[in-house]
Structures are given as C-alpha cells and as structure tokens.
Amino acid sequence: MSLPRIPWRAWDGPFTADLARVSGGFGLGQVPARLKPDGTTGLVCGYCATGCGLTAHLVDGEAVNLSPDPRFPVNQGMACPKGWEALAALEAPDRATMPMLRNPETGAMEPVSWPHALQTFVSRMKSVQQNWGPQSIAFLSTGQICTEEMALLGALFKFGMRGLHCDSNTRQCMATAHVAYKQSLGFDAPPYTYADFEESDCLVFVGSNPAVAHPILWQRVLQNRRHPEILVLDPRRTETAMGATLHVPLAPKSDLVLLYGVASALIRRGAVDRAFIDAHTRGFEAFAAAVSGFTPERVCAEARIPLDLFETLVERIATRARVSYWWTMGVNQGHESTRTAQAIINLALMTGQIGKPGTGANSITGQCNAMGSRLFSNVTNLFGGRDFADPAARLEVESLLGLPAGTVPTENSWSYDRIVDGIESGAIRGLWVIATNSSHSWIQQRRFNELLGRLEFLVVQDLYTTTETVQRADLLLPAAGWGEKEGTFINSERRLGLVKRVRRPPGQALSDFHIFRLVAEAWGCADLFREWVTPETVFEVLKRLSRGRPCDITGIDGYRAIDALGGIQWPFSEAMRDRVLDHASGGSLETLPETRVAGIRERRLFADGSFHTADGRAVFHHSPPTPVPEPTDEAYPWVLLTGRGTSSQWHTNTRTSKSPVLRQLYPENCYVEIHPEDAARIGLQAKGRVRVRSRRAELLADACITPAVQPGQVFIPMHYRELNPLTLTVVDPHSRQPSYKFCAVALEALPPG
Ligand code: SF4
C-alpha cells in the first residue's frame, strides 16, 4: 500500500512555520536531487556496504523506480534484489509520520507535536543527568545513516549534551576488523579496491559467503579472467563454497588454529617474502615461533579436516602469484575474532601479499555506512580515527571545530555490551536508539529486552512504528529514510558515495540530520554547531577534520565531485587532487576527462609498504587459541551457527519485509538447516518442525534437511526474531564484538504443522 501523496507545498506549509520556531531558522527540507536531462539521478544503495550505484527515475520530483547504474564503477550495471526494491521500504503503511509519546496512564503511544516531543526529550534526558550524573544517558546508533548525520550526532552528544557512553550497531559487525587493522596496520584501513576481486590468482574466503551476503562482489569474482583458485574456509557448504575450487569444511571456531597452521606450513616450506618482512613489518620472528607448534596433524585434528585437504590448501596459497584474503562475519563474530582477523592479516604480511593488484587482507564490510561510522561518528574514536585519550588529538579537534578547551571528553565511551551492563547496574538510565533494532539483533535478547524495561526514558528514532525496539519506547521520533535525505556513505573499499533525496518523507518524518539539529537547538547547545547547517556544510567540516590523517578527503570538492566521478575512495587529499588536475591541465574534478578518471577510480593502499604505525611497519599480533565458551555436551549436543539467509533479506528484516517482491524470495517462517543424518537421529520428517533449545531460550522452526550443514551443526538465519533469545553474551576481548557464531543447542523433532 502506498502512502497518500502530499504536494511539496502542502507539506512545507504549516509544519514549516511550527518547526522554524524550534529550529531557530535552520530550515527544513533538504533540496531535492539535481536531475539529469532524462529525468533521472544517481545515488548509492542504502542497504549493504558494497555501495552499488542506482539510478532513480523520477516523475514530478519523486522517484517511481530504481535501476542499477551501468556506469558506476562498483556494480557496473548490476544490483541484488534489495537494491532493485529499495523504494518499497519507504512506502510501508507502518511508517512513523508523527512523534509519538507513551501515555503513562494508558501505556498507549499517542501522537504529539514536534515541539512537544523535543521538549519532552530534553526535559527527561536532562532530568536523568541531574539525578544520576551526566554519563547516565547513552545512545546506540547505526551504520545505516549518512556520515554527516553520524558526525553531528556524535558531536551533539559528546560536546553539546555532555554525554559519554555511546556505540553503534557496527559493534555487531565491524568492530573486529576495525581493531584488527588498527593494531596491525596502524589505522583502520582496508587496503583493497574491488578490482582486486578480478585481478587475484587465488581468493581465500574465510567465514564469508559473498554469493549471498555480497552478491555483486561475488559477480566481480566471477568476472575474474585469471582462472583463480577460490578457496572457502567455512563449516557450512555455502553457496560460495559450492562455487569454489576448494572448500575446507573446518569445525566451527577452529579458524584461528587452521590459519596458524597455514602460516606455520608456509614458513616451513619457505613460502614467505623475507625481503618484505624485513623491510616493512615487526614481530615476525615471535609470530613464527608461536605458530611453529601448529603442525598439520594438530591442526587437522582440531579443525576436523583430512590431512590431504590441508596440504592442498597450503599448496594453492603457496604457489599462486597473487593471493587475496577476504573475511566477513564468520570471523568478526567470534569469541577470539580480533586475533583471527589478525591471523589473516599476518598471512598477507608474511607473504608480501598486500599493496599489489589482486592481493590484500581484506575485510568486507556489512552495513552501507559502517565505514563512515568507523571514521567519522565520534563514537569510539575521536573524529578522523583519533584517540579520545590523546591530549594532542583533543586539542587539535577543539581547535579545528572552534570548541572551548576541555569540550572533548578525555575518556573513551563504553562499548555496546558495557552500555547494556550499565543499564543492568543502574549506571545508564536514559537511552536513545537511532535507526537500529536492538530488541531483535542484540545477543541474548530476552535479557536485553528485560533490561530496557529498567530504563527511566527510552527514545527510539526510526522509520517505522512497529519494530521490536519501538514497541518498548517512551518516545518515538519519526525519521526519514534512505532516499528521503542527502549525505554520504563510505563503502567497503573506502569509496565515498552520495545519497540523495528522491522521495519526500511521509507526514512529519524528518531526516536524522534535522532531528539532531532540532535536539541541539532544544537542548540549548546549537551555538556549538552554527557551521553544521546542512549535510554538505558538515562534509566540509569533516574534510577539515581529516586533513593530514590517513583518511584525508580534503581534495574532494564537495558532493558534485563525488557524483561526477562515481564515488571517490579515501584518501583523496588536496595534493592528490591538484596532481590529477595538473595532469588534466586544470579544470575541476567534475569535468575531468574519462582517461584521467580511470586513474583515480580504483586505488589500493600500502603500495610502498609503508603502514600507519609510528615506525611505518605493520605488526604481527597473535595469541594462543582459546576454547569455545559454550562447548556442546550431552544435554546440548549441536552447535548453532547463524548468518545471512538470502540476498533478499537484510538484518532484522525491518525494511526488506516491506517489499512484496522480496517477501516472495525468502521463507516467511524461521527455519533451521539440519543434516540428513541428524534428522534421522531425532526422527525428523521432511516438512517437519523442530524445537531448538539453548540454555537461555527455545524456538520453533521449519526443518530444512540439507547436507549443506555438517552433522552435529545446525544453521538458523539471523533475520528471524526467534533466533537471538538463544544466543549467549560472549564478546571478543579486544573488539568487544559479540560472538553470534557458536552456542550449544538441543533439538526435538515435531510433526509438520
Ligand atoms: Fe544494495 Fe548491497 Fe544489493 Fe548492491 S549488493 S544493490 S549495495 S544491497
């Protein structure tokens, strides 16, 4: 069902007057996108971090359809089902169109005006701070909003509202890659460009299923003309494993042992790049000594794979000229995930497979703007990848932003799990949740939702009135979605892409950017943000904050340049821009001839072997593997694996469930994949149902009997709300990222029904 169409002018009328009073004249609507002569405009997709370019087809100023952009360098005219159907999420009947406040007497959510909502927000959050201290409020945000919005939120909360503890749902997907890169390479800098998928002789996918999770990137692999080896390390025979030249079905969470075993075997056969190690790294000898005990026999016993399979894996890695390593959530969401990611980085470093075409230790990011969050959200890092604990960095940021001395907090905020613990201890009493559905997605969900009930004030800012988290809110702030606002995203290969306003938000929904501006005004701290007027002026602020940093974007001449070039990868400093323009005999980035555009379109990092550590050397990090936190036993004999189900589903299905097309492409009911031997063992019939029970909760699921999972393991997609009550609270000690990939469960067959 479509929302009623309201003419622009009608929407801008009385509501503008009402809000102008509150917003202090910051203005309301962002300018609708500039159109090409054919009535279209390009923007990047708002689901995953592949960052595909889409073409919006507009009628009367509003997008009526989307198609993949054949000229965009990322997707080259391809899109997955989510991209094709991205507009459907904006048309849902459960869109939030008014602020809603819970009536304390009836418990019902009732519509209120924006001024009333803002006054309530401010008075109740300030009351919590007065009663319990400034750090008793927190926010949980997202990798789904624009970089400029994240930046404004982080600045508003920490500099204006004087809060400290905040985190984002990127903790659930990319914290591990962030910490691993930062420790190993000196900065959170994924080194690759998507061309590396096509230029590699051997692609090693660890805990990664791009055929489903990143289907356009998988298409780029399939375009590789070098007849590459595709080696997949995954307990499941995933769609990617089915298309591989070698599948290594290792035991769940034996990845660190296996990777150390591969490193040890490569060292023994001399398949290392000694010159690169000596010139560009630190700590190799200690690493070599640490992994020497990971003999093939030990590794194969612990990973439960045949010896000849292990030897084939090593042989193929050792003998191909260009080897690239790719990882995603199978690595990031483990109990020792940072060291596992660094074991992958170590393999690339010791073999000199980094900084050259077709190589790299490459984390594939999840959400469309997780990379923006990692660099510019001011949540766990001070702007531009700086450290809150560094006095010089604080001074520099205060100077760049014109902030009074002492405005920037001296401590890092708590991670997501510690904020949840803080709710339990009473340290956190007010929570603001922005564009994420924590009540579905956080681990050990029943505990999380019980804790939400202890808050004195829960604000949720979202597109919809129906998410599990919104159901628990005291105040709902209605937000515009992707396609209804403008700003930038940063994709997995560090490419900044542009999001444009091609639809009008429904009712009184506002862009997150606008909501943050209004909160700043109502809070009384808007003077700190006089320069942060529009997303594009904030982009200029971010450029200034990036100057001289590894993520320097000072050479990007505004949104028009990003639009004209099909996105621009960081770094892109003024010096880089000037070199490009000199070669092109002046002009601007927007008018750059195609021959010159090609030179800056695909860029990888570390070609000179110089890393971002103090001495320029990459570091080998390693630790002994540790046992899984919840091993199987007699009572709970199966391992529960989780992951993405289909290319048509996104995370908690909040948006993808709005599309009738996408709903046809995935099973409606929660299902569990179970091996035929296990099905026979518990007496499970085809089309039967299964009760899956962990120590924390149980669920009912449709049975999917398949040899894609191994005996003793079951798999449930993460998109179903039934799943996360079963998962357990375990996080990696370095990244604090939750371990979603392993817990012990029991199964019981039920008749079809
Ligand atoms: Fe969008 Fe990702 Fe699909 Fe591309 S692959 S269309 S970015 S969801």
PDB file of N, CA and C and ligand atoms in Angstrom, residues 45-52 54 75 78-84 213-216 650, ligand 1:
ATOM      1  N   CYS A  45      23.186   2.785  -3.041  1.00  0.00           N
ATOM      2  CA  CYS A  45      22.200   1.956  -2.342  1.00  0.00           C
ATOM      3  C   CYS A  45      22.349   2.095  -0.824  1.00  0.00           C
ATOM      4  N   GLY A  46      21.254   1.942  -0.109  1.00  0.00           N
ATOM      5  CA  GLY A  46      21.252   2.130   1.345  1.00  0.00           C
ATOM      6  C   GLY A  46      21.175   0.850   2.138  1.00  0.00           C
ATOM      7  N   TYR A  47      21.487  -0.270   1.549  1.00  0.00           N
ATOM      8  CA  TYR A  47      21.498  -1.498   2.349  1.00  0.00           C
ATOM      9  C   TYR A  47      22.930  -1.880   2.724  1.00  0.00           C
ATOM     10  N   CYS A  48      23.661  -2.513   1.815  1.00  0.00           N
ATOM     11  CA  CYS A  48      24.936  -3.079   2.260  1.00  0.00           C
ATOM     12  C   CYS A  48      26.121  -2.235   1.817  1.00  0.00           C
ATOM     13  N   ALA A  49      27.285  -2.601   2.358  1.00  0.00           N
ATOM     14  CA  ALA A  49      28.498  -1.797   2.143  1.00  0.00           C
ATOM     15  C   ALA A  49      29.150  -2.037   0.795  1.00  0.00           C
ATOM     16  N   THR A  50      28.529  -2.872  -0.043  1.00  0.00           N
ATOM     17  CA  THR A  50      29.039  -2.951  -1.412  1.00  0.00           C
ATOM     18  C   THR A  50      28.994  -1.555  -2.025  1.00  0.00           C
ATOM     19  N   GLY A  51      27.913  -0.837  -1.773  1.00  0.00           N
ATOM     20  CA  GLY A  51      27.824   0.552  -2.248  1.00  0.00           C
ATOM     21  C   GLY A  51      27.508   0.660  -3.723  1.00  0.00           C
ATOM     22  N   CYS A  52      26.517  -0.090  -4.189  1.00  0.00           N
ATOM     23  CA  CYS A  52      26.160  -0.058  -5.610  1.00  0.00           C
ATOM     24  C   CYS A  52      25.561   1.297  -5.995  1.00  0.00           C
ATOM     25  N   LEU A  54      22.815   3.293  -7.974  1.00  0.00           N
ATOM     26  CA  LEU A  54      21.477   3.074  -8.518  1.00  0.00           C
ATOM     27  C   LEU A  54      21.033   4.327  -9.262  1.00  0.00           C
ATOM     28  N   ASN A  75      29.272  -1.556  -9.222  1.00  0.00           N
ATOM     29  CA  ASN A  75      28.353  -2.635  -9.606  1.00  0.00           C
ATOM     30  C   ASN A  75      28.185  -2.804 -11.099  1.00  0.00           C
ATOM     31  N   MET A  78      24.840  -3.870 -12.246  1.00  0.00           N
ATOM     32  CA  MET A  78      24.177  -4.982 -11.549  1.00  0.00           C
ATOM     33  C   MET A  78      23.609  -4.475 -10.219  1.00  0.00           C
ATOM     34  N   ALA A  79      22.594  -5.152  -9.729  1.00  0.00           N
ATOM     35  CA  ALA A  79      22.090  -4.890  -8.373  1.00  0.00           C
ATOM     36  C   ALA A  79      21.465  -6.172  -7.852  1.00  0.00           C
ATOM     37  N   CYS A  80      21.492  -6.350  -6.552  1.00  0.00           N
ATOM     38  CA  CYS A  80      20.828  -7.510  -5.954  1.00  0.00           C
ATOM     39  C   CYS A  80      19.358  -7.152  -5.724  1.00  0.00           C
ATOM     40  N   PRO A  81      18.535  -8.111  -5.329  1.00  0.00           N
ATOM     41  CA  PRO A  81      17.102  -7.810  -5.159  1.00  0.00           C
ATOM     42  C   PRO A  81      16.824  -6.659  -4.206  1.00  0.00           C
ATOM     43  N   LYS A  82      17.637  -6.509  -3.173  1.00  0.00           N
ATOM     44  CA  LYS A  82      17.381  -5.424  -2.201  1.00  0.00           C
ATOM     45  C   LYS A  82      17.522  -4.064  -2.872  1.00  0.00           C
ATOM     46  N   GLY A  83      18.525  -3.915  -3.722  1.00  0.00           N
ATOM     47  CA  GLY A  83      18.725  -2.642  -4.401  1.00  0.00           C
ATOM     48  C   GLY A  83      17.577  -2.319  -5.341  1.00  0.00           C
ATOM     49  N   TRP A  84      17.146  -3.311  -6.107  1.00  0.00           N
ATOM     50  CA  TRP A  84      16.012  -3.099  -7.019  1.00  0.00           C
ATOM     51  C   TRP A  84      14.764  -2.654  -6.258  1.00  0.00           C
ATOM     52  N   ALA A 213      25.665 -12.917   0.745  1.00  0.00           N
ATOM     53  CA  ALA A 213      25.750 -11.695   1.567  1.00  0.00           C
ATOM     54  C   ALA A 213      26.201 -10.479   0.762  1.00  0.00           C
ATOM     55  N   HIS A 214      27.030 -10.672  -0.236  1.00  0.00           N
ATOM     56  CA  HIS A 214      27.533  -9.571  -1.067  1.00  0.00           C
ATOM     57  C   HIS A 214      27.491 -10.008  -2.530  1.00  0.00           C
ATOM     58  N   PRO A 215      26.292 -10.205  -3.065  1.00  0.00           N
ATOM     59  CA  PRO A 215      26.184 -10.868  -4.377  1.00  0.00           C
ATOM     60  C   PRO A 215      26.851 -10.115  -5.523  1.00  0.00           C
ATOM     61  N   ILE A 216      26.932  -8.805  -5.435  1.00  0.00           N
ATOM     62  CA  ILE A 216      27.573  -8.064  -6.523  1.00  0.00           C
ATOM     63  C   ILE A 216      29.089  -8.266  -6.468  1.00  0.00           C
ATOM     64  N   TRP A 650      17.582  -8.402   4.839  1.00  0.00           N
ATOM     65  CA  TRP A 650      18.590  -7.538   5.444  1.00  0.00           C
ATOM     66  C   TRP A 650      18.389  -7.522   6.947  1.00  0.00           C
TER      67      TRP A 650
HETATM   68 FE1  SF4 B   1      22.453  -2.635  -2.471  1.00  0.00          FE
HETATM   69 FE2  SF4 B   1      24.332  -4.268  -1.473  1.00  0.00          FE
HETATM   70 FE3  SF4 B   1      22.472  -5.191  -3.129  1.00  0.00          FE
HETATM   71 FE4  SF4 B   1      24.364  -3.580  -4.046  1.00  0.00          FE
HETATM   72  S1  SF4 B   1      24.657  -5.649  -3.224  1.00  0.00           S
HETATM   73  S2  SF4 B   1      22.181  -3.479  -4.532  1.00  0.00           S
HETATM   74  S3  SF4 B   1      24.650  -2.221  -2.284  1.00  0.00           S
HETATM   75  S4  SF4 B   1      22.135  -4.357  -1.078  1.00  0.00           S
END
